Backbone as numpy.savetxt, mean C-alpha at the origin, in Angstrom:
# Nx Ny Nz CAx CAy CAz Cx Cy Cz
-5.82 -7.50 -4.56 -5.40 -7.58 -3.17 -6.12 -6.54 -2.32
-6.11 -5.29 -2.76 -6.87 -4.23 -2.10 -7.13 -3.13 -3.11
-8.13 -2.31 -2.82 -8.43 -1.17 -3.68 -7.78 0.10 -3.16
-7.83 0.28 -1.85 -7.24 1.47 -1.22 -6.41 1.02 -0.03
-5.20 1.57 0.07 -4.35 1.30 1.23 -3.87 2.62 1.81
-4.06 2.77 3.11 -3.53 3.91 3.84 -2.30 3.41 4.60
-1.14 3.86 4.18 0.10 3.32 4.71 0.65 4.19 5.84
1.30 3.52 6.78 1.95 4.24 7.87 1.04 4.61 9.02
0.01 3.78 9.27 -0.84 4.05 10.44 -0.06 3.71 11.70
-0.28 4.49 12.75 0.48 4.30 13.98 -0.39 4.26 15.23
-1.61 4.72 15.11 -2.48 4.85 16.28 -3.83 4.18 16.03
-4.50 3.80 17.11 -5.85 3.25 16.99 -6.77 4.27 16.33
-6.55 5.55 16.57 -7.39 6.58 15.95 -7.22 6.60 14.43
-6.04 6.19 13.94 -5.84 6.08 12.49 -6.73 4.98 11.92
-6.79 3.86 12.62 -7.66 2.75 12.20 -9.11 3.20 12.19
-9.51 3.91 13.24 -10.88 4.41 13.33 -11.20 5.34 12.16
-10.23 6.17 11.78 -10.45 7.11 10.68 -10.61 6.38 9.35
-9.82 5.33 9.15 -9.94 4.55 7.92 -11.29 3.84 7.88
-11.68 3.29 9.00 -12.98 2.61 9.04 -14.12 3.60 8.78
-14.04 4.77 9.37 -15.08 5.79 9.15 -15.13 6.20 7.69
-13.95 6.32 7.06 -13.92 6.69 5.65 -14.54 5.59 4.79
-14.29 4.33 5.15 -14.92 3.21 4.44 -16.43 3.33 4.50
-16.93 3.65 5.67 -18.37 3.71 5.87 -19.01 4.88 5.15
-18.19 5.80 4.67 -18.73 6.97 4.01 -18.81 6.87 2.50
-18.36 5.74 1.96 -18.38 5.59 0.50 -19.04 4.28 0.11
-19.46 4.20 -1.12 -19.93 2.93 -1.68 -18.71 2.17 -2.16
-18.80 0.86 -2.14 -17.69 0.04 -2.62 -18.12 -0.76 -3.84
-17.15 -1.30 -4.51 -17.46 -2.14 -5.67 -18.08 -3.46 -5.25
-17.97 -3.78 -3.95 -18.53 -5.03 -3.45 -19.96 -4.85 -2.96
-20.35 -3.61 -2.69 -21.65 -3.37 -2.08 -22.11 -1.98 -2.48
-23.25 -1.87 -3.08 -23.75 -0.58 -3.54 -24.42 0.21 -2.43
-24.49 -0.33 -1.22 -25.11 0.38 -0.11 -24.22 1.50 0.36
-24.73 2.45 1.18 -23.93 3.60 1.59 -22.76 3.26 2.49
-22.72 2.05 3.05 -21.60 1.73 3.93 -20.65 0.77 3.25
-19.50 0.55 3.87 -18.45 -0.26 3.24 -18.16 -1.52 4.02
-19.15 -2.05 4.75 -18.92 -3.27 5.51 -18.46 -4.42 4.61
-19.10 -4.57 3.46 -18.73 -5.66 2.56 -17.32 -5.47 2.03
-16.96 -4.23 1.75 -15.60 -3.95 1.26 -14.57 -4.37 2.29
-14.82 -4.03 3.55 -13.87 -4.42 4.59 -13.80 -5.93 4.73
-14.97 -6.59 4.69 -14.98 -8.05 4.83 -14.22 -8.72 3.70
-14.26 -8.12 2.53 -13.58 -8.70 1.38 -12.15 -8.18 1.22
-11.68 -7.47 2.25 -10.30 -6.99 2.26 -9.97 -6.11 1.06
-10.88 -5.22 0.68 -10.58 -4.30 -0.40 -9.98 -3.00 0.13
-9.90 -2.88 1.46 -9.26 -1.72 2.09 -8.17 -2.23 3.01
-7.00 -1.59 2.95 -5.85 -2.04 3.72 -5.20 -0.89 4.46
-4.46 -1.26 5.50 -3.60 -0.30 6.20 -2.19 -0.86 6.21
-1.21 0.03 6.14 0.18 -0.37 6.16 0.81 -0.10 7.51
1.45 -1.11 8.07 2.18 -0.99 9.33 3.67 -0.97 8.99
4.33 0.12 9.32 5.70 0.36 8.87 6.71 -0.13 9.91
7.54 -1.08 9.50 8.54 -1.65 10.39 9.97 -1.28 9.96
10.11 -0.11 9.35 11.42 0.39 8.93 11.86 1.44 9.94
12.83 1.14 10.81 13.17 2.03 11.94 13.46 3.49 11.59
14.15 3.82 10.48 14.40 5.24 10.20 13.16 6.04 9.81
12.07 5.37 9.49 10.88 6.07 9.02 10.16 6.78 10.16
9.56 7.94 9.84 8.75 8.65 10.83 7.47 7.88 11.14
7.15 6.89 10.32 5.94 6.10 10.51 6.23 4.75 11.17
7.45 4.57 11.63 7.87 3.30 12.22 7.09 2.96 13.49
6.71 1.69 13.60 6.19 1.17 14.86 7.08 -0.01 15.27
7.34 -0.12 16.55 8.23 -1.16 17.07 7.47 -2.48 17.17
7.88 -3.50 16.42 7.12 -4.75 16.43 7.06 -5.43 17.79
8.09 -5.23 18.62 8.10 -5.87 19.93 7.21 -5.16 20.95
6.79 -3.95 20.64 5.91 -3.20 21.54 4.50 -3.78 21.48
3.89 -4.09 22.61 2.53 -4.64 22.60 1.52 -3.77 21.86
1.80 -2.47 21.78 0.86 -1.58 21.08 0.78 -1.91 19.59
1.85 -2.47 19.03 1.84 -2.84 17.61 0.90 -4.01 17.37
0.93 -4.98 18.27 -0.01 -6.09 18.16 -1.44 -5.59 18.35
-1.63 -4.67 19.27 -2.97 -4.11 19.50 -3.47 -3.36 18.27
-2.55 -2.64 17.61 -2.92 -1.91 16.40 -3.33 -2.88 15.29
-2.57 -3.96 15.16 -2.89 -4.97 14.16 -4.24 -5.62 14.45
-4.49 -5.91 15.70 -5.76 -6.52 16.09 -6.92 -5.58 15.81
-6.72 -4.29 16.08 -7.77 -3.30 15.80 -8.09 -3.26 14.31
-7.05 -3.34 13.49 -7.27 -3.35 12.04 -8.02 -4.61 11.61
-7.63 -5.73 12.17 -8.31 -6.98 11.86 -9.78 -6.92 12.27
-10.04 -6.40 13.46 -11.41 -6.29 13.95 -12.26 -5.37 13.07
-11.59 -4.40 12.44 -12.30 -3.47 11.55 -12.47 -4.04 10.14
-11.96 -5.26 9.92 -12.07 -5.89 8.61 -11.08 -5.37 7.60
-9.98 -4.78 8.07 -8.98 -4.20 7.17 -7.84 -5.18 6.93
-7.32 -5.18 5.73 -6.15 -5.98 5.40 -4.93 -5.33 6.03
-4.11 -6.14 6.70 -2.93 -5.62 7.40 -1.67 -5.94 6.60
-1.00 -4.89 6.13 0.20 -5.05 5.31 1.41 -4.55 6.10
2.37 -5.43 6.32 3.60 -5.03 6.99 4.61 -4.53 5.98
5.15 -3.34 6.21 6.11 -2.74 5.28 7.52 -2.91 5.85
8.39 -3.52 5.06 9.75 -3.82 5.50 10.76 -3.30 4.48
11.94 -2.96 4.98 13.02 -2.49 4.12 14.29 -3.28 4.44
14.72 -4.07 3.48 15.99 -4.80 3.55 16.10 -5.72 4.76
15.00 -6.38 5.10 15.01 -7.39 6.15 15.08 -8.77 5.51
15.58 -9.74 6.26 15.59 -11.11 5.77 14.20 -11.72 5.87
13.99 -12.79 5.13 12.71 -13.48 5.21 12.45 -13.96 6.63
13.49 -14.44 7.30 13.33 -14.94 8.67 12.91 -13.82 9.61
13.51 -12.64 9.46 13.15 -11.51 10.33 11.71 -11.08 10.09
11.29 -11.08 8.84 9.91 -10.70 8.50 8.93 -11.71 9.08
9.26 -12.99 8.97 8.40 -14.02 9.52 8.29 -13.89 11.03
9.37 -13.49 11.68 9.35 -13.32 13.13 8.42 -12.18 13.53
8.45 -11.08 12.79 7.55 -9.96 13.06 6.10 -10.39 12.86
5.86 -11.12 11.79 4.50 -11.58 11.51 3.97 -12.45 12.65
4.81 -13.28 13.20 4.37 -14.17 14.28 4.01 -13.40 15.54
4.60 -12.23 15.71 4.32 -11.41 16.90 3.15 -10.46 16.67
3.14 -9.80 15.51 2.17 -8.73 15.26 0.91 -9.25 14.59
1.07 -10.14 13.61 -0.07 -10.64 12.84 -0.31 -9.79 11.61
0.01 -10.34 10.44 -0.11 -9.61 9.17 -0.84 -10.46 8.14
-1.46 -9.80 7.18 -2.11 -10.49 6.08 -1.25 -10.50 4.82
-0.34 -9.56 4.72 0.55 -9.47 3.56 1.82 -8.74 3.97
2.85 -8.95 3.18 4.16 -8.35 3.42 4.52 -7.47 2.22
5.02 -6.28 2.50 5.46 -5.37 1.43 6.96 -5.17 1.54
7.67 -5.52 0.50 9.12 -5.32 0.44 9.38 -3.98 -0.22
9.99 -3.05 0.53 10.11 -1.68 0.02 11.56 -1.20 -0.02
12.48 -2.14 -0.02 13.89 -1.75 -0.05 14.59 -2.26 -1.29
15.78 -2.79 -1.08 16.59 -3.30 -2.19 16.74 -4.82 -2.07
15.69 -5.45 -1.62 15.72 -6.89 -1.39 15.99 -7.68 -2.67
16.60 -8.84 -2.48 16.79 -9.76 -3.59 15.49 -10.54 -3.81
15.31 -11.02 -5.02 14.11 -11.79 -5.33 14.01 -13.04 -4.45
15.15 -13.57 -4.05 15.14 -14.77 -3.22 14.36 -14.55 -1.93
14.41 -13.33 -1.39 13.64 -13.04 -0.17 12.16 -13.23 -0.42
11.68 -12.73 -1.55 10.27 -12.90 -1.90 9.93 -14.37 -2.12
10.81 -15.08 -2.78 10.57 -16.50 -3.04 10.42 -17.26 -1.73
11.28 -16.97 -0.76 11.21 -17.65 0.54 9.92 -17.31 1.27
9.51 -16.05 1.20 8.28 -15.65 1.88 7.06 -16.29 1.23
7.02 -16.28 -0.08 5.89 -16.89 -0.79 5.83 -18.39 -0.51
6.99 -19.04 -0.47 7.04 -20.47 -0.20 6.52 -20.81 1.19
6.65 -19.85 2.11 6.18 -20.08 3.48 4.74 -19.60 3.68
4.07 -19.23 2.58 2.66 -18.90 2.66 2.32 -17.43 2.76
3.28 -16.54 2.61 3.03 -15.11 2.70 2.59 -14.54 1.34
1.66 -13.61 1.38 1.35 -12.80 0.20 2.36 -11.65 0.18
3.01 -11.44 -0.95 4.11 -10.47 -1.02 3.80 -9.37 -2.03
3.88 -8.13 -1.56 3.78 -6.94 -2.40 5.20 -6.43 -2.60
5.55 -6.14 -3.83 6.88 -5.61 -4.10 6.77 -4.17 -4.58
7.40 -3.25 -3.85 7.46 -1.85 -4.29 8.46 -1.75 -5.44
7.98 -1.28 -6.58 8.82 -1.08 -7.76 9.12 0.40 -7.84
10.35 0.78 -7.56 10.74 2.19 -7.51 11.07 2.69 -8.91
10.36 3.73 -9.31 10.48 4.23 -10.68 10.85 5.71 -10.68
11.58 6.16 -11.69 11.97 7.58 -11.77 10.77 8.46 -12.10
10.81 9.68 -11.62 9.73 10.63 -11.90 9.96 11.37 -13.22
11.13 11.23 -13.79 11.42 11.78 -15.13 12.00 10.66 -15.99
11.82 10.80 -17.30 12.35 9.82 -18.25 11.82 8.40 -17.99
10.60 8.31 -17.52 9.98 7.00 -17.32 9.53 6.45 -18.67
9.64 5.15 -18.85 9.22 4.52 -20.10 8.51 3.21 -19.80
7.73 2.76 -20.77 7.05 1.48 -20.64 8.06 0.35 -20.49
9.13 0.40 -21.27 10.15 -0.64 -21.21 10.80 -0.70 -19.83
11.05 0.47 -19.24 11.69 0.49 -17.93 10.77 -0.11 -16.87
9.49 0.24 -16.92 8.55 -0.35 -15.97 8.55 -1.87 -16.11
8.48 -2.33 -17.35 8.43 -3.78 -17.60 9.69 -4.47 -17.08
10.85 -3.86 -17.31 12.11 -4.46 -16.86 12.15 -4.62 -15.35
11.57 -3.65 -14.65 11.64 -3.69 -13.19 10.52 -4.52 -12.56
9.40 -4.62 -13.25 8.26 -5.35 -12.70 8.36 -6.85 -12.97
8.70 -7.21 -14.19 8.60 -8.61 -14.64 9.30 -9.63 -13.74
10.54 -9.39 -13.28 11.18 -10.41 -12.46 10.41 -10.74 -11.18
9.69 -9.76 -10.66 8.96 -9.96 -9.41 7.61 -10.63 -9.64
6.92 -10.24 -10.69 5.63 -10.88 -10.96 5.82 -12.33 -11.38
6.96 -12.63 -11.98 7.23 -14.00 -12.41 7.31 -14.96 -11.23
7.66 -14.45 -10.04 7.74 -15.32 -8.86 6.51 -15.19 -7.97
5.53 -14.38 -8.41 4.26 -14.32 -7.69 4.03 -13.10 -6.83
4.84 -12.05 -6.99 4.65 -10.83 -6.21 3.60 -9.92 -6.84
2.95 -9.14 -6.00 2.02 -8.10 -6.45 2.81 -6.81 -6.57
2.92 -6.21 -7.76 3.73 -5.00 -7.91 3.01 -3.74 -7.45
3.74 -2.90 -6.73 3.27 -1.58 -6.31 4.21 -0.56 -6.93
3.70 0.23 -7.86 4.52 1.20 -8.57 4.63 2.48 -7.76
5.85 2.83 -7.39 6.08 3.99 -6.52 7.17 4.87 -7.11
7.12 6.14 -6.76 8.18 7.07 -7.17 9.41 6.82 -6.32
10.55 6.76 -6.95 11.80 6.50 -6.24 12.10 7.65 -5.28
12.17 7.31 -3.99 12.43 8.32 -2.96 13.84 8.21 -2.40
14.70 7.46 -3.07 16.07 7.32 -2.61 16.15 6.61 -1.27
16.99 7.13 -0.39 17.21 6.49 0.91 15.98 6.52 1.80
15.01 7.39 1.50 13.80 7.47 2.33 12.90 6.26 2.13
13.06 5.55 1.02 12.27 4.35 0.74 10.77 4.60 0.86
10.28 5.58 0.10 8.84 5.83 0.04 8.41 7.03 0.86
7.14 7.42 0.65 6.57 8.52 1.42 7.11 9.88 1.06
7.62 10.04 -0.17 8.26 11.29 -0.56 7.27 12.33 -1.08
6.09 11.90 -1.49 5.12 12.81 -2.08 5.34 13.05 -3.56
6.32 12.38 -4.17 6.58 12.53 -5.60 5.62 11.66 -6.41
5.24 12.14 -7.60 4.32 11.38 -8.44 5.01 10.84 -9.68
4.40 9.81 -10.26 4.88 9.22 -11.50 4.17 9.83 -12.69
4.65 9.54 -13.89 3.97 9.93 -15.12 2.87 8.90 -15.35
1.64 9.27 -15.01 0.54 8.31 -15.05 0.21 7.85 -16.46
0.47 8.66 -17.46 0.18 8.25 -18.84 1.10 7.11 -19.26
2.35 7.14 -18.80 3.28 6.06 -19.11 2.86 4.79 -18.37
2.43 4.96 -17.13 1.95 3.81 -16.36 0.76 3.16 -17.07
-0.15 3.99 -17.58 -1.31 3.48 -18.30 -0.91 2.70 -19.54
0.07 3.21 -20.26 0.54 2.53 -21.47 1.13 1.17 -21.13
1.86 1.11 -20.02 2.41 -0.18 -19.58 1.28 -1.12 -19.17
0.33 -0.61 -18.39 -0.77 -1.45 -17.88 -1.61 -2.02 -19.01
-1.71 -1.30 -20.11 -2.53 -1.76 -21.24 -2.04 -3.09 -21.80
-0.75 -3.36 -21.62 -0.20 -4.62 -22.12 -0.31 -5.75 -21.10
-0.89 -5.44 -19.94 -1.06 -6.45 -18.88 -2.48 -6.36 -18.32
-3.49 -6.60 -19.13 -4.87 -6.39 -18.69 -5.31 -7.28 -17.54
-4.64 -8.42 -17.35 -5.04 -9.35 -16.30 -4.16 -9.27 -15.06
-3.20 -8.35 -15.06 -2.28 -8.24 -13.93 -2.82 -7.28 -12.88
-2.88 -7.74 -11.65 -3.25 -6.85 -10.54 -2.02 -6.07 -10.11
-2.16 -4.76 -9.96 -1.04 -3.92 -9.55 -1.58 -2.71 -8.80
-0.71 -2.02 -8.11 -1.10 -0.88 -7.28 -0.30 0.35 -7.67
-0.97 1.49 -7.67 -0.30 2.77 -7.93 -0.06 3.50 -6.62
1.17 3.95 -6.42 1.52 4.79 -5.28 2.31 5.99 -5.81
2.89 6.75 -4.92 3.71 7.88 -5.33 2.96 9.20 -5.35
2.97 9.90 -4.21 2.44 11.26 -4.16 0.95 11.40 -4.31
0.19 10.34 -4.08 -1.26 10.44 -4.22 -1.86 11.14 -3.01
-2.82 12.04 -3.27 -3.47 12.79 -2.20 -4.91 13.10 -2.63
-5.71 13.68 -1.74 -7.11 13.94 -2.10 -7.28 14.81 -3.34
-6.31 15.67 -3.62 -6.44 16.59 -4.75 -6.10 15.97 -6.10
-5.28 14.92 -6.10 -4.84 14.37 -7.40 -5.23 12.92 -7.64
-5.80 12.25 -6.63 -6.03 10.81 -6.78 -7.05 10.49 -7.86
-8.08 11.32 -8.02 -9.06 11.05 -9.07 -8.41 11.11 -10.45
-7.58 12.12 -10.66 -6.86 12.23 -11.94 -5.89 11.07 -12.11
-5.24 10.67 -11.03 -4.29 9.56 -11.10 -4.98 8.28 -11.53
-6.16 8.03 -10.97 -6.91 6.83 -11.32 -7.31 6.87 -12.79
-7.82 8.01 -13.22 -8.27 8.15 -14.61 -7.12 8.00 -15.59
-6.01 8.67 -15.32 -4.90 8.70 -16.28 -4.06 7.43 -16.28
-3.97 6.77 -15.12 -3.13 5.57 -15.03 -3.90 4.28 -15.25
-5.22 4.35 -15.11 -6.14 3.19 -15.14 -5.95 2.28 -13.94
-5.39 2.80 -12.85 -5.17 2.00 -11.65 -6.49 1.54 -11.05
-6.50 0.30 -10.56 -7.63 -0.25 -9.83 -7.31 -0.40 -8.34
-6.08 -0.07 -7.98 -5.62 -0.19 -6.60 -4.66 0.97 -6.34
-4.84 1.65 -5.21 -4.03 2.83 -4.91 -3.53 2.80 -3.48
-2.45 3.53 -3.24 -1.77 3.53 -1.94 -1.29 4.94 -1.64
-1.49 5.38 -0.41 -0.94 6.67 0.00 -0.43 6.60 1.43
0.55 7.42 1.72 1.05 7.60 3.09 1.01 9.09 3.41
1.89 9.85 2.78 1.96 11.29 3.06 0.70 12.02 2.64
-0.02 11.49 1.64 -1.22 12.16 1.15 -2.39 12.13 2.11
-2.25 11.37 3.20 -3.32 11.29 4.20 -2.84 11.83 5.55
-1.86 12.73 5.50 -1.26 13.22 6.74 -1.41 14.73 6.91
-1.56 15.13 8.17 -1.61 16.55 8.52 -0.20 17.13 8.53
0.68 16.44 9.22 2.12 16.72 9.19 2.82 15.38 8.99
4.08 15.42 8.67 4.79 14.19 8.30 4.70 13.14 9.41
4.09 12.01 9.08 3.96 10.92 10.02 2.71 10.96 10.88
1.93 12.03 10.78 0.72 12.18 11.60 -0.50 12.15 10.68
-1.31 11.10 10.80 -2.47 10.96 9.93 -3.55 11.98 10.25
-4.27 12.39 9.21 -5.36 13.36 9.31 -6.67 12.67 8.97
-7.60 12.53 9.92 -8.89 11.91 9.61 -9.61 12.59 8.46
-9.53 13.92 8.39 -10.24 14.63 7.33 -9.61 14.34 5.96
-8.29 14.21 5.91 -7.63 13.89 4.64 -7.87 12.44 4.24
-7.93 11.56 5.21 -8.27 10.17 4.91 -9.66 10.10 4.31
-10.60 10.81 4.93 -11.97 10.85 4.42 -12.01 11.42 3.01
-11.30 12.52 2.79 -11.29 13.16 1.48 -10.65 12.26 0.43
-9.62 11.52 0.83 -8.95 10.61 -0.10 -9.91 9.51 -0.56
-10.63 8.94 0.39 -11.60 7.89 0.04 -12.69 8.43 -0.87
-13.17 9.61 -0.56 -14.24 10.19 -1.38 -13.76 10.44 -2.81
-12.55 10.98 -2.94 -12.02 11.27 -4.27 -11.72 9.99 -5.05
-11.38 8.92 -4.33 -11.01 7.67 -4.98 -12.19 6.73 -5.18
-13.37 7.15 -4.84 -14.52 6.25 -4.83 -14.92 5.77 -6.21
-14.31 6.32 -7.26 -14.61 5.85 -8.62 -13.87 4.57 -8.95
-13.01 4.08 -8.05 -12.28 2.84 -8.30 -13.24 1.69 -8.64
């Protein structure tokens, strides 16, 4: 679905920073110094957060949200809408206003919500919330399998409780790797506390081919940092 996702963008300058970071690395789609091919093939994504309590929330009814989505589309970026405990109908309504390429369910949604969205043509990412201690291969499998069986793309994240993501907590990447080894053909994404300082190790230890960060690309909570976005892309360029 994507190789790198910067979640919680709120400003046109955030989109510009992601695009600039793309242009500064080589991609798996193109060995040239720029990332035009990567963007065209949707290997880079941005997350638009529609969860009102979040510091990264954008109001879907505000015209600026549609403008932000359009800017991402024009930059060749995959647009992922992040939702928490919304109905399929509510998510579809936001999509019709803002314009999204994929939907991320990051709350306590029932599988039926994903089934309805997939049936209506949506690509669905499911955040799988996992403990940062006492993690096991069996536990990952128990939480992932019901969602992949209906066609969701799993995103493994550290459980942030009521905050529903963006906590900066990391998972045990060695356990994730052990789980992934039994699913060589499954596309999945690693999240949870990834930042420019640890993402290279996370990729190596977890064997992730797709990564996601929110707080790891921020100067202060909810405010993206162009320099950290650039550093994140550079560190993750081994994907």
